[in-house]
PDB file of C-alpha atoms in Angstrom:
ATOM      1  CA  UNK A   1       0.000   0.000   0.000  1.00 43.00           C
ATOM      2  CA  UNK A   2       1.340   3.154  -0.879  1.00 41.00           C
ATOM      3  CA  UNK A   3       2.169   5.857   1.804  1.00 46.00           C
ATOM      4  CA  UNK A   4      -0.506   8.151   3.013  1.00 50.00           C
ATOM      5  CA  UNK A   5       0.452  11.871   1.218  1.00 56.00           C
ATOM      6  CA  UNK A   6       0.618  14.496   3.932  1.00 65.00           C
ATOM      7  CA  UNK A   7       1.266  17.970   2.817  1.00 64.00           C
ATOM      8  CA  UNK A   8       4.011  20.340   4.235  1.00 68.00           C
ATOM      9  CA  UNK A   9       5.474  18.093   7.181  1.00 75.00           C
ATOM     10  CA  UNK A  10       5.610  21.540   9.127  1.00 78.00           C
ATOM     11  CA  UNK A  11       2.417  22.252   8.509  1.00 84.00           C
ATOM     12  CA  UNK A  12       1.189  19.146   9.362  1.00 86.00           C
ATOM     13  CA  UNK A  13       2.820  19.459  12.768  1.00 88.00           C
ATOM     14  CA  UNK A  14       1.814  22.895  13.601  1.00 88.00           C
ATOM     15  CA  UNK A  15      -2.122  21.814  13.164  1.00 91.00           C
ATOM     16  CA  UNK A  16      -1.329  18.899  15.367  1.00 92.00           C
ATOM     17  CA  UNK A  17       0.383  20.429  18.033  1.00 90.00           C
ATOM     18  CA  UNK A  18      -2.791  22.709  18.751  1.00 90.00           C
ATOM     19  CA  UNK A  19      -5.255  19.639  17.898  1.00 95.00           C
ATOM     20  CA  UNK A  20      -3.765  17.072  20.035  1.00 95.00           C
ATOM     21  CA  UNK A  21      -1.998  19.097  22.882  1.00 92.00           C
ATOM     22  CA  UNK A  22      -1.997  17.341  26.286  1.00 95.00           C
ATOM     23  CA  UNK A  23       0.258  19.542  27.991  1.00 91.00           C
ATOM     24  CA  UNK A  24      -0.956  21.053  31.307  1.00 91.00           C
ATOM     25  CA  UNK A  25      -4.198  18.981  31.573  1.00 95.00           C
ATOM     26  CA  UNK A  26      -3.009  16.628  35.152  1.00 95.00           C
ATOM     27  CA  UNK A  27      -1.214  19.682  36.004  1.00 94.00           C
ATOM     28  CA  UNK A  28       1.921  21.825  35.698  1.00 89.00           C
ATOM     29  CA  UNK A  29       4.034  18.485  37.853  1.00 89.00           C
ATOM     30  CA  UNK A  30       2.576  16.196  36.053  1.00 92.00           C
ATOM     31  CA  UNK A  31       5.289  13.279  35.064  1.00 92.00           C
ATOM     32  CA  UNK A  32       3.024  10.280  33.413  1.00 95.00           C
ATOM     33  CA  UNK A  33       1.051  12.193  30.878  1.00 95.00           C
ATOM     34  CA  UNK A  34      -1.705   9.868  29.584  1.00 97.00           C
ATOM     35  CA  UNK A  35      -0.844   7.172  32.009  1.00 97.00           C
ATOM     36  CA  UNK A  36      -2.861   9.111  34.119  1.00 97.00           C
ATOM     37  CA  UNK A  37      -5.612   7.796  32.127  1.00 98.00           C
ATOM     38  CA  UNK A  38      -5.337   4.360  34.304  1.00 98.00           C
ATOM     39  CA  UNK A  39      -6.972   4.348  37.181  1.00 97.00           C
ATOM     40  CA  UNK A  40      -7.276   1.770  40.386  1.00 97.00           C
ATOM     41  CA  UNK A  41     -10.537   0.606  39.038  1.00 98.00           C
ATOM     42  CA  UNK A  42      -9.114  -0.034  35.353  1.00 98.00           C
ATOM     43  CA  UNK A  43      -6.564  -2.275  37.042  1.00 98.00           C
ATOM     44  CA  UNK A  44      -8.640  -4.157  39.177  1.00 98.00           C
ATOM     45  CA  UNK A  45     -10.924  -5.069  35.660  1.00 98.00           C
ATOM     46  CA  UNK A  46      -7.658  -6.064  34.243  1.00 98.00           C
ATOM     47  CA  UNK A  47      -6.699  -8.436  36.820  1.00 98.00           C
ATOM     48  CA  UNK A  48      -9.940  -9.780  36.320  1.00 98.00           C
ATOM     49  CA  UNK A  49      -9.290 -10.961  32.729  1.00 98.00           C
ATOM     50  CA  UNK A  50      -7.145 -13.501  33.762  1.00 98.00           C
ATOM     51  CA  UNK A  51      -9.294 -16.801  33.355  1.00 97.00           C
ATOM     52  CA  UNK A  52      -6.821 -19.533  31.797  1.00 97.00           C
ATOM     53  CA  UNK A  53      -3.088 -18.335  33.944  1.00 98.00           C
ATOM     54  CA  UNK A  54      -1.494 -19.045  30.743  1.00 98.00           C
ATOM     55  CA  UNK A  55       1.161 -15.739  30.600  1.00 98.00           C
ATOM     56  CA  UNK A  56       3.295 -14.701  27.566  1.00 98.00           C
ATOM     57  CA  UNK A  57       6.377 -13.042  27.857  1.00 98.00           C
ATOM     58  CA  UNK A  58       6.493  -9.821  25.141  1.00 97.00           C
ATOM     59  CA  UNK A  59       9.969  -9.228  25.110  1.00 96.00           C
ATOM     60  CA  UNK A  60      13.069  -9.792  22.628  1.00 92.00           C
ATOM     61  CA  UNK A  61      15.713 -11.509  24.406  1.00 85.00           C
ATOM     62  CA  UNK A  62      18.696  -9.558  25.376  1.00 75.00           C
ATOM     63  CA  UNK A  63      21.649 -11.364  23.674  1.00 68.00           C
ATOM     64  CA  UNK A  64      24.563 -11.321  21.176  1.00 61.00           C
ATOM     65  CA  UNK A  65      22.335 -11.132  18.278  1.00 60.00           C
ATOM     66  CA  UNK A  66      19.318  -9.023  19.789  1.00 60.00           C
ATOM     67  CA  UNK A  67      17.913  -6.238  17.619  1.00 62.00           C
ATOM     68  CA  UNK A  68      21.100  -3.658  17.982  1.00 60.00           C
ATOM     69  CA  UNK A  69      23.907  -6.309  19.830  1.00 54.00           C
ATOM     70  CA  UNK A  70      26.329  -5.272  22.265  1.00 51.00           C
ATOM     71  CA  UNK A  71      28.785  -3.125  21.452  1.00 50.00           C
ATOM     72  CA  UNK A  72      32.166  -4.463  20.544  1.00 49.00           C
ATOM     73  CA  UNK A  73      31.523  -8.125  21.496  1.00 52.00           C
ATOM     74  CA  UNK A  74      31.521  -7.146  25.312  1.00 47.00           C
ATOM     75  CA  UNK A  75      30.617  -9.997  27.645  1.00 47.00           C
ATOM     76  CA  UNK A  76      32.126 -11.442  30.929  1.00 45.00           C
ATOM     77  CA  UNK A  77      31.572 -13.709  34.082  1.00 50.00           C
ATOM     78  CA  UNK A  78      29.037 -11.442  36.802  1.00 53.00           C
ATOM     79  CA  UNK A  79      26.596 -10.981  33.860  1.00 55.00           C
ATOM     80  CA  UNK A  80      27.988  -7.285  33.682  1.00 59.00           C
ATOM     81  CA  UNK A  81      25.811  -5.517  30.659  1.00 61.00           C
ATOM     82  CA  UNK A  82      27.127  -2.415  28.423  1.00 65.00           C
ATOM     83  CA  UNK A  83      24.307  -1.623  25.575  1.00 66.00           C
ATOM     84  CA  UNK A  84      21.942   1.652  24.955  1.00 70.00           C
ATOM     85  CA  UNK A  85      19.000   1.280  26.811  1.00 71.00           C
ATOM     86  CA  UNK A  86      16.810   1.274  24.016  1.00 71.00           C
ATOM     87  CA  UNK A  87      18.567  -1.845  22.733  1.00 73.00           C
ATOM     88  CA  UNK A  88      15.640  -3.882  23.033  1.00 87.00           C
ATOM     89  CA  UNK A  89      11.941  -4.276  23.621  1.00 95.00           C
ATOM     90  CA  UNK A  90      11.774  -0.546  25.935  1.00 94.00           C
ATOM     91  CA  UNK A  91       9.332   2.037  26.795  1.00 96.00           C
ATOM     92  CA  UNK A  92      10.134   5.489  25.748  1.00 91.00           C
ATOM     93  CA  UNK A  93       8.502   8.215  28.459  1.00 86.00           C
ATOM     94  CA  UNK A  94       8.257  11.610  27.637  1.00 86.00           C
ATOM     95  CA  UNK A  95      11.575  12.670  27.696  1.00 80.00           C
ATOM     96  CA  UNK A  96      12.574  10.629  24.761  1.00 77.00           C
ATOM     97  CA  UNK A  97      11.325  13.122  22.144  1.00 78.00           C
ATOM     98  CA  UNK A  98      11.135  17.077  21.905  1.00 73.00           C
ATOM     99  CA  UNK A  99       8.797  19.200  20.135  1.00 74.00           C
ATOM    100  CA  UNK A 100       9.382  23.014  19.467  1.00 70.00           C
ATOM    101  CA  UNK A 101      11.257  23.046  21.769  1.00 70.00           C
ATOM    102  CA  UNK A 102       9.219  21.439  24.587  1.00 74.00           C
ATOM    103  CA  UNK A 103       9.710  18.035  26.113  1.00 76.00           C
ATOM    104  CA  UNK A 104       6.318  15.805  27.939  1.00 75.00           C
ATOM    105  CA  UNK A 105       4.345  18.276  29.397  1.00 74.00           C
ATOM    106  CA  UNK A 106       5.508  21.523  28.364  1.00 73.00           C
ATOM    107  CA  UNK A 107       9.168  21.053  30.319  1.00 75.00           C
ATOM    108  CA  UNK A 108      12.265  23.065  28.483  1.00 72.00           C
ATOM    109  CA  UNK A 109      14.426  21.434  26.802  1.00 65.00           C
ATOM    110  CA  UNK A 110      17.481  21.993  29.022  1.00 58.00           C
ATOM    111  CA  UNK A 111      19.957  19.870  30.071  1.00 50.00           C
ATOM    112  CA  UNK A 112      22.183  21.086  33.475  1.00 43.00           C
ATOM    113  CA  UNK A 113      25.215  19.339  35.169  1.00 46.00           C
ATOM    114  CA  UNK A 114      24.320  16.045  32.520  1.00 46.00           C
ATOM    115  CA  UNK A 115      21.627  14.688  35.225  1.00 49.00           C
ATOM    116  CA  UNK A 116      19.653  13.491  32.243  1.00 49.00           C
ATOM    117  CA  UNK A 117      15.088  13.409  32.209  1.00 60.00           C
ATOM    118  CA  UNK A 118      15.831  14.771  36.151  1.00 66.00           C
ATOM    119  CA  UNK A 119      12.118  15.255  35.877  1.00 75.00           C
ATOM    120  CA  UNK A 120      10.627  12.993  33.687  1.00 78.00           C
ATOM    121  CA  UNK A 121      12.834   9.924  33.857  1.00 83.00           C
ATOM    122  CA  UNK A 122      11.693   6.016  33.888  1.00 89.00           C
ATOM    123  CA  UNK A 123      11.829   5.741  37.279  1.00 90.00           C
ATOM    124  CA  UNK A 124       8.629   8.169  37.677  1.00 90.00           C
ATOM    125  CA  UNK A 125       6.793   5.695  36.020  1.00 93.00           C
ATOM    126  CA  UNK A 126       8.017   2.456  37.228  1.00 92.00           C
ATOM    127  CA  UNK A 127       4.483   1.625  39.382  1.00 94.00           C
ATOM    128  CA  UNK A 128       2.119   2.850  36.090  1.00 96.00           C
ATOM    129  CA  UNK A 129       2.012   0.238  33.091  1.00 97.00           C
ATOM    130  CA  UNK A 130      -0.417  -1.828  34.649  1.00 98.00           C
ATOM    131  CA  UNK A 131      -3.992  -2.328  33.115  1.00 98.00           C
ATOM    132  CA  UNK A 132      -5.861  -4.098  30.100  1.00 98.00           C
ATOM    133  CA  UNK A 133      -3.481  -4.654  27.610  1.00 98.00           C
ATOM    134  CA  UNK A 134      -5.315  -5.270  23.839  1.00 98.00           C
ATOM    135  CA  UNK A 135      -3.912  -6.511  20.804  1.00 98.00           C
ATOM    136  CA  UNK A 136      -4.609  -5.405  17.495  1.00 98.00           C
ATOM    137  CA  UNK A 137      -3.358  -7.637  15.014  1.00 98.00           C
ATOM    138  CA  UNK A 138      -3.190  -5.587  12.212  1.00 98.00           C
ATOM    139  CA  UNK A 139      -0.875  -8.331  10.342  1.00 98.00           C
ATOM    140  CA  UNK A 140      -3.012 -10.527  10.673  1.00 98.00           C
ATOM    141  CA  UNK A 141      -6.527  -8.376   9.560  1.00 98.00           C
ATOM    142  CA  UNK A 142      -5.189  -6.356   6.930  1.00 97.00           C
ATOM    143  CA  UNK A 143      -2.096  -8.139   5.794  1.00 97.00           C
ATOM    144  CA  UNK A 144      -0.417 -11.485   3.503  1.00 97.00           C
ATOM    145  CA  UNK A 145      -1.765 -15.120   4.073  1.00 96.00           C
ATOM    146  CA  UNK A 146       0.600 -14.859   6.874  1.00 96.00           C
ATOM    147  CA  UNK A 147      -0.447 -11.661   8.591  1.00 97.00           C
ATOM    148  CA  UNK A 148       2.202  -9.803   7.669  1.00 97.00           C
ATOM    149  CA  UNK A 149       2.489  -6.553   6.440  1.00 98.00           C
ATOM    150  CA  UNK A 150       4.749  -4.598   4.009  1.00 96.00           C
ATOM    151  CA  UNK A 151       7.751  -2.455   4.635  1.00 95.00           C
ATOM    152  CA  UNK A 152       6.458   1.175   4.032  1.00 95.00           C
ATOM    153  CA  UNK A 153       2.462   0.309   4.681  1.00 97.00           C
ATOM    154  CA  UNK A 154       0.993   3.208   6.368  1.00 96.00           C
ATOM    155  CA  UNK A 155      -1.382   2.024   9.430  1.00 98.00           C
ATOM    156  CA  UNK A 156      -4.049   4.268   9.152  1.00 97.00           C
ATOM    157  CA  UNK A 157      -7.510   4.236  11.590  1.00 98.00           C
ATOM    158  CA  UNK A 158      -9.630   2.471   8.930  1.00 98.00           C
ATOM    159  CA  UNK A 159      -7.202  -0.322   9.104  1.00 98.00           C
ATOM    160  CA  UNK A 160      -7.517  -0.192  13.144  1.00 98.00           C
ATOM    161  CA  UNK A 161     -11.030  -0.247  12.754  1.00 98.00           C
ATOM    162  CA  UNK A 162     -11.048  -2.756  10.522  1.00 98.00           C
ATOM    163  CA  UNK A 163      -8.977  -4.710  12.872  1.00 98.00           C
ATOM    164  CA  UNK A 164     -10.810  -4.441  15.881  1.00 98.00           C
ATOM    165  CA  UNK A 165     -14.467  -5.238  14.143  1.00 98.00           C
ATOM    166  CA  UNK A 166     -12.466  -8.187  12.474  1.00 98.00           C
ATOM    167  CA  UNK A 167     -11.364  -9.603  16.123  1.00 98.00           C
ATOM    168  CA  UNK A 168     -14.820  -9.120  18.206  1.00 97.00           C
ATOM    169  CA  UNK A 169     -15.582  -7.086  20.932  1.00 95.00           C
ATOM    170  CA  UNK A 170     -12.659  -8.136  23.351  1.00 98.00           C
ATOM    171  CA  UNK A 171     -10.794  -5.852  21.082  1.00 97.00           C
ATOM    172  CA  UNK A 172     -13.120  -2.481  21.553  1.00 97.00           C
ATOM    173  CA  UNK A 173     -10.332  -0.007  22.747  1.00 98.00           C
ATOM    174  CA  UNK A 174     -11.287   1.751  25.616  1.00 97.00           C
ATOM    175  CA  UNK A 175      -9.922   5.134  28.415  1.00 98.00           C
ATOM    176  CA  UNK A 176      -7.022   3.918  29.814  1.00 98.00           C
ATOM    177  CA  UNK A 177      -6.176   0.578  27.604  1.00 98.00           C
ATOM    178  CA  UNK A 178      -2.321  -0.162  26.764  1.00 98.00           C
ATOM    179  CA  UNK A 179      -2.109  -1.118  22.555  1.00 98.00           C
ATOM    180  CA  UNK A 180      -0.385  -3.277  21.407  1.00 98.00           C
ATOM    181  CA  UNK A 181      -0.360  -3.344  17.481  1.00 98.00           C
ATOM    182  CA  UNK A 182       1.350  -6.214  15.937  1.00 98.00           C
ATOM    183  CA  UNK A 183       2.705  -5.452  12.245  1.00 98.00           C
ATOM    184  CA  UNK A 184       4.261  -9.239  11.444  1.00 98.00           C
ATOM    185  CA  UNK A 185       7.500  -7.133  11.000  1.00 96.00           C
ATOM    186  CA  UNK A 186       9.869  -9.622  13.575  1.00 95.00           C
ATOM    187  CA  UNK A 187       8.414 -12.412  12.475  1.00 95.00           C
ATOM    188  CA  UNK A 188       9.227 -11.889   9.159  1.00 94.00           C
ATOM    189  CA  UNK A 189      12.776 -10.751   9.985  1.00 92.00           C
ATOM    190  CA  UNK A 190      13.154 -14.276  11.857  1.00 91.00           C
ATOM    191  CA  UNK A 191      11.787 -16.083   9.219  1.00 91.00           C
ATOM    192  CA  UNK A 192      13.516 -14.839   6.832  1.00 90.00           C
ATOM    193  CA  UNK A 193      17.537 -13.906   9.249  1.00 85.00           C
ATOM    194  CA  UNK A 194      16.686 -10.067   7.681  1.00 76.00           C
ATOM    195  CA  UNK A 195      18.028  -8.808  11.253  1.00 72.00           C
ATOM    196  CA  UNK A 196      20.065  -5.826  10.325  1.00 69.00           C
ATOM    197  CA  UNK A 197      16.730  -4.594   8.625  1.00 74.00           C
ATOM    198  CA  UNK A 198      14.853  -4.601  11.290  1.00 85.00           C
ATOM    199  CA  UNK A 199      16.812  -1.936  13.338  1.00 80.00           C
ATOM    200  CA  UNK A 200      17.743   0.544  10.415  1.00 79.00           C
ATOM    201  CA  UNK A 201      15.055  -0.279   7.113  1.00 85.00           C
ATOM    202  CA  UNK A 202      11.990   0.525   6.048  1.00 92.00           C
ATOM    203  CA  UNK A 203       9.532  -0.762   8.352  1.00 95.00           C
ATOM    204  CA  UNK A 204       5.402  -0.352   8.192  1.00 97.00           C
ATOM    205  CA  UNK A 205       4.180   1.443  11.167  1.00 97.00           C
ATOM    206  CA  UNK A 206       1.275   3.725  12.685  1.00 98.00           C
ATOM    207  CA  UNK A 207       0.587   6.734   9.796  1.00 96.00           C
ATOM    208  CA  UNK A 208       0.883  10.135  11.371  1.00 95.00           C
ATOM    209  CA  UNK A 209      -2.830  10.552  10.359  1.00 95.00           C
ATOM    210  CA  UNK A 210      -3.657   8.015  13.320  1.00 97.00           C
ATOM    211  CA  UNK A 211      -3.110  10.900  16.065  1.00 97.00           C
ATOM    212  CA  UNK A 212      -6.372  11.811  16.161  1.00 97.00           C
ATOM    213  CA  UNK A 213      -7.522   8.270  16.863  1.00 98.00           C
ATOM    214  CA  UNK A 214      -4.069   7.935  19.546  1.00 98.00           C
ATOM    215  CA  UNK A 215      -5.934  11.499  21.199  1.00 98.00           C
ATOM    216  CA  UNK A 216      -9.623  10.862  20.968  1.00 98.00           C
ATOM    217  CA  UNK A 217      -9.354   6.916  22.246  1.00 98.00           C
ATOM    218  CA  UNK A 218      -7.556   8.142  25.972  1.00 98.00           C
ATOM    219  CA  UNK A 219      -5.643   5.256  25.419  1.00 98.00           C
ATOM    220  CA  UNK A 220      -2.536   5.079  28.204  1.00 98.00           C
ATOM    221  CA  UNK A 221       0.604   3.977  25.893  1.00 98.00           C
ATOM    222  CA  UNK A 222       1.118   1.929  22.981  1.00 98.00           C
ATOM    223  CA  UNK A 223       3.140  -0.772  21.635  1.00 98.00           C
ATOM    224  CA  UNK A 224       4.359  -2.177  18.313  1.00 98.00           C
ATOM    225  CA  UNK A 225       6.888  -5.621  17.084  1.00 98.00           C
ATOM    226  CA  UNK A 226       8.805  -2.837  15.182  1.00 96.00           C
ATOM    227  CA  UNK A 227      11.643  -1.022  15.820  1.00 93.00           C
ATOM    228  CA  UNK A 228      10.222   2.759  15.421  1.00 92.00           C
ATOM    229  CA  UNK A 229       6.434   2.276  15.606  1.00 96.00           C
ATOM    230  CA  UNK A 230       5.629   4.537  13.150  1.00 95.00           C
ATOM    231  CA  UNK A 231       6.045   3.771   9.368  1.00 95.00           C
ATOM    232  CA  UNK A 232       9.031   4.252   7.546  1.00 92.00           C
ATOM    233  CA  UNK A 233       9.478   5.964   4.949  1.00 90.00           C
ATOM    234  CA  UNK A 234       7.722   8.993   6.800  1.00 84.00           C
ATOM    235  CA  UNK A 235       4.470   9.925   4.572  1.00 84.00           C
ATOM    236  CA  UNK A 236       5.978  13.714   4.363  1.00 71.00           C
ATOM    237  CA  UNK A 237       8.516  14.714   2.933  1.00 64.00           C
ATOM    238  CA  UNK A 238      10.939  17.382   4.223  1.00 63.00           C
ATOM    239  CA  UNK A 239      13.581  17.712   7.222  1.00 59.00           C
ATOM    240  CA  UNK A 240      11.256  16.611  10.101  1.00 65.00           C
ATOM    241  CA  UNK A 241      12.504  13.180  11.631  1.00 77.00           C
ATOM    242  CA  UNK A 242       9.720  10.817  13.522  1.00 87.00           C
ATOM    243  CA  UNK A 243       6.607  13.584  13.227  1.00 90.00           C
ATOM    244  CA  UNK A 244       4.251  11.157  14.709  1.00 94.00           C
ATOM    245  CA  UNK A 245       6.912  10.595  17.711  1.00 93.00           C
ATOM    246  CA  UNK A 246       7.520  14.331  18.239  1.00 90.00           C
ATOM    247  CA  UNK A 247       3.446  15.139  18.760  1.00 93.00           C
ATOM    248  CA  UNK A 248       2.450  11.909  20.696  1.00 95.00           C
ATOM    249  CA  UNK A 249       5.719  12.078  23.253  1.00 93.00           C
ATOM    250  CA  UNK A 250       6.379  15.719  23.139  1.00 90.00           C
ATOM    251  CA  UNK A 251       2.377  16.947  22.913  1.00 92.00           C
ATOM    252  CA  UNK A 252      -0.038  14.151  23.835  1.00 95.00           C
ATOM    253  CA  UNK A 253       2.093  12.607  26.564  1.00 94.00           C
ATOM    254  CA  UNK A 254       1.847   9.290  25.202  1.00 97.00           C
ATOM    255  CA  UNK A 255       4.545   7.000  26.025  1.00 97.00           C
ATOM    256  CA  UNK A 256       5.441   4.601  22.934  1.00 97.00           C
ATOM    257  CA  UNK A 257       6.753   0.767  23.190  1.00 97.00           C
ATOM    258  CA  UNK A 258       9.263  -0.675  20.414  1.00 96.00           C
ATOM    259  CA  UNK A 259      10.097  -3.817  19.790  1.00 96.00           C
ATOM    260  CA  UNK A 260       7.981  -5.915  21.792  1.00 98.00           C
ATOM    261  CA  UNK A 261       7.683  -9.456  20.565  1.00 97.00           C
ATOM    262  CA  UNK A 262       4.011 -10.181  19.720  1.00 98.00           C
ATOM    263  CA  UNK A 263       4.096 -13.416  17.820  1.00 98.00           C
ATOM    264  CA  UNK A 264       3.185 -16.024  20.744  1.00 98.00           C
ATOM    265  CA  UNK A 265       0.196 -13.997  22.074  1.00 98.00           C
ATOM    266  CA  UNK A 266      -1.033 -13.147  18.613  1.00 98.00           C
ATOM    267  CA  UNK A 267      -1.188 -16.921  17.820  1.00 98.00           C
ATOM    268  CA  UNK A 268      -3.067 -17.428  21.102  1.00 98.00           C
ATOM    269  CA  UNK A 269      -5.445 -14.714  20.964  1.00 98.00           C
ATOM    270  CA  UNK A 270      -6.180 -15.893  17.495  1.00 98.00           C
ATOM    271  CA  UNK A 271      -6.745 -19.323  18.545  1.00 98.00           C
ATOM    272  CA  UNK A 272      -9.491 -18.573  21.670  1.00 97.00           C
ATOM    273  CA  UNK A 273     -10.414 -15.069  20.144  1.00 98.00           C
ATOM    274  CA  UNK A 274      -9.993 -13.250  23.209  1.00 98.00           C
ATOM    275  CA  UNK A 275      -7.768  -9.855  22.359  1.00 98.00           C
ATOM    276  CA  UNK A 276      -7.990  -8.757  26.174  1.00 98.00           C
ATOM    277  CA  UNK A 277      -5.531 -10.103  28.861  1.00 98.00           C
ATOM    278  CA  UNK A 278      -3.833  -8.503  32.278  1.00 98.00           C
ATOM    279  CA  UNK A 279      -0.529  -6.258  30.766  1.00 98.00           C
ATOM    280  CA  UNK A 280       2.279  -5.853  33.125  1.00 98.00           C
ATOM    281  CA  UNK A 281       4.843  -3.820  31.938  1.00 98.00           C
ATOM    282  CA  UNK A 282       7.078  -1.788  34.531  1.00 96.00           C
ATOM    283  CA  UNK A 283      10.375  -0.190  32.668  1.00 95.00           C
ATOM    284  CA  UNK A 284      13.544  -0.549  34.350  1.00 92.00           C
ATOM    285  CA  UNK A 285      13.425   2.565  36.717  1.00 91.00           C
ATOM    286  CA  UNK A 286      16.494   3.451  35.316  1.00 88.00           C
ATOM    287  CA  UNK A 287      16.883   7.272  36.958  1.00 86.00           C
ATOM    288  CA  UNK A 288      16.951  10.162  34.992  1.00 83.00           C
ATOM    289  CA  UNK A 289      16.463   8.160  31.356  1.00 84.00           C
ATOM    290  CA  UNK A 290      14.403   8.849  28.635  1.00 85.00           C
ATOM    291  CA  UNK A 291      13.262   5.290  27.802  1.00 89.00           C
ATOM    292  CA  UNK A 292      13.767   2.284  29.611  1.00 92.00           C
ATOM    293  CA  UNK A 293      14.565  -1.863  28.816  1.00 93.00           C
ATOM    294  CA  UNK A 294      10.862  -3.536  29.485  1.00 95.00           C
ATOM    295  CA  UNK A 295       9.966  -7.259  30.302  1.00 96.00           C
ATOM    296  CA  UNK A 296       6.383  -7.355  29.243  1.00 98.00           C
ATOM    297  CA  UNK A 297       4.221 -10.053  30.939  1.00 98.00           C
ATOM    298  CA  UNK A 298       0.426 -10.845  29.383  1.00 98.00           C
ATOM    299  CA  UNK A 299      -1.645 -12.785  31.473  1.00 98.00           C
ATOM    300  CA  UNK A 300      -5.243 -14.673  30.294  1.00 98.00           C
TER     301      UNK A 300
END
């Protein structure tokens, strides 16, 4: 499918910066932006999904031949571990990604004495990615005979419309719900040993035309199996890198999820149609980062 055709890519960010804005609306100290959106009553429905026990882990391992590797072969006896932190499956909070300037919430882009997101690192978060976790398996909906889609294929909300009718109502997306959209991207990749691809290529992804529907749901965070979660190519061109990043972390609040592994839950969830499970997901509370290593857990 050919990429959705934006105009101006400034343009298109200066209407959604005043469309979408988040900033200020929990408050001028606010540090989980739409996390907020979960709630003690949210959680307590999520825990009461769980009806089989049967848990999936979401997460890439970390190894020698993870997504980005370890840098310069380094290994050793104590475990020790040298890598970026968003080497692997990882939350990004609202540090990660600036917009005119502004950071999550509204908070100047300054950095003083190298202490890092002093105000909106991973650590703030560490008790808030628990709730109802859905799937949408766009792959599998929209895309080949084996639910996979294209490098380049724009996401758009028809197709996550389309993908949630096509799954039943466990699906419905609700206030508060973490997403997790599964492209067929890593399994591919596996399938196929296409690993350096994954990590630098061109990748399909969430269309910057799905803010409104990121903005209007009150969903909490999202996910994807890719390494960027929004498509690439871009569907603008011009200078602007990641424009759906820059007015989801920057403006909305939203804290994005990259390369979680989605393939063993998918196959379940298509198997007992039930696209609704208990998702915990705590970051690392790594102090003073941007975006964090994750260990996802579903539970059904």
């Amino acid at each position: 499918m050919p990429p959705t055709h934006l105009g101006p890519v400034e343009e298109e960010l200066v209407k959604a910066r005043t469309a979408y804005r988040n900033r200020g609306r929990w408050g001028a100290d606010d540090v989980l932006g739409t996390l907020n959106f979960i709630d003690d009553a949210i959680r307590a429905h999520a825990a009461s999904l769980v009806r089989r026990g049967r848990s999936f882990s979401l997460a890439q391992e970390f190894d020698g031949s993870g997504p980005q590797g370890f840098p310069h072969g380094f290994g050793g006896d104590g475990d020790p571990v040298l890598m970026p932190l968003r080497a692997c499956t990882q939350w990004g909070g609202l540090g990660r990604v600036h917009d005119d300037g502004r950071a999550g919430n509204g908070r100047p882009c300054t950095l003083a004495g190298g202490d890092g997101e002093s105000v909106t690192g991973m650590e703030r978060m560490r008790d808030a990615f628990t709730g109802r976790g859905v799937l949408l398996d766009v792959g599998r909906a929209v895309g080949d005979a084996r639910g996979e889609l294209p490098d380049g294929f724009a996401i758009t909300e028809e197709h996550l419309r389309v993908t949630v009718e096509s799954q039943g109502a466990t699906s419905g997306v609700r206030r508060g719900d973490i997403v997790l959209v599964r492209t067929g991207q890593l399994g591919r990749v596996r399938r196929l040993g296409e690993r350096g691809g994954y990590t630098a290529g061109n990748a399909p992804g969430l269309s910057f035309t799905t803010l409104g529907w990121l903005h209007r749901t009150k969903i909490a965070a999202i996910a994807t199996d890719t390494r960027g979660l929004e498509v690439r190519p871009h569907e603008s061109a011009g200078p602007a890198r990641s424009p759906l990043h820059r007015i989801a972390v920057a403006d909305m609040g939203l804290p994005l999820g990259e390369m979680w592994d989605l393939e063993a839950l998918a196959e379940d969830c298509a198997a007992d149609g039930v696209h609704e499970f208990l998702l915990v997901a705590a970051p690392l509370p790594v102090a003073g980062a941007a975006s964090a290593p994750v260990s996802p857990i579903a539970v059904k």
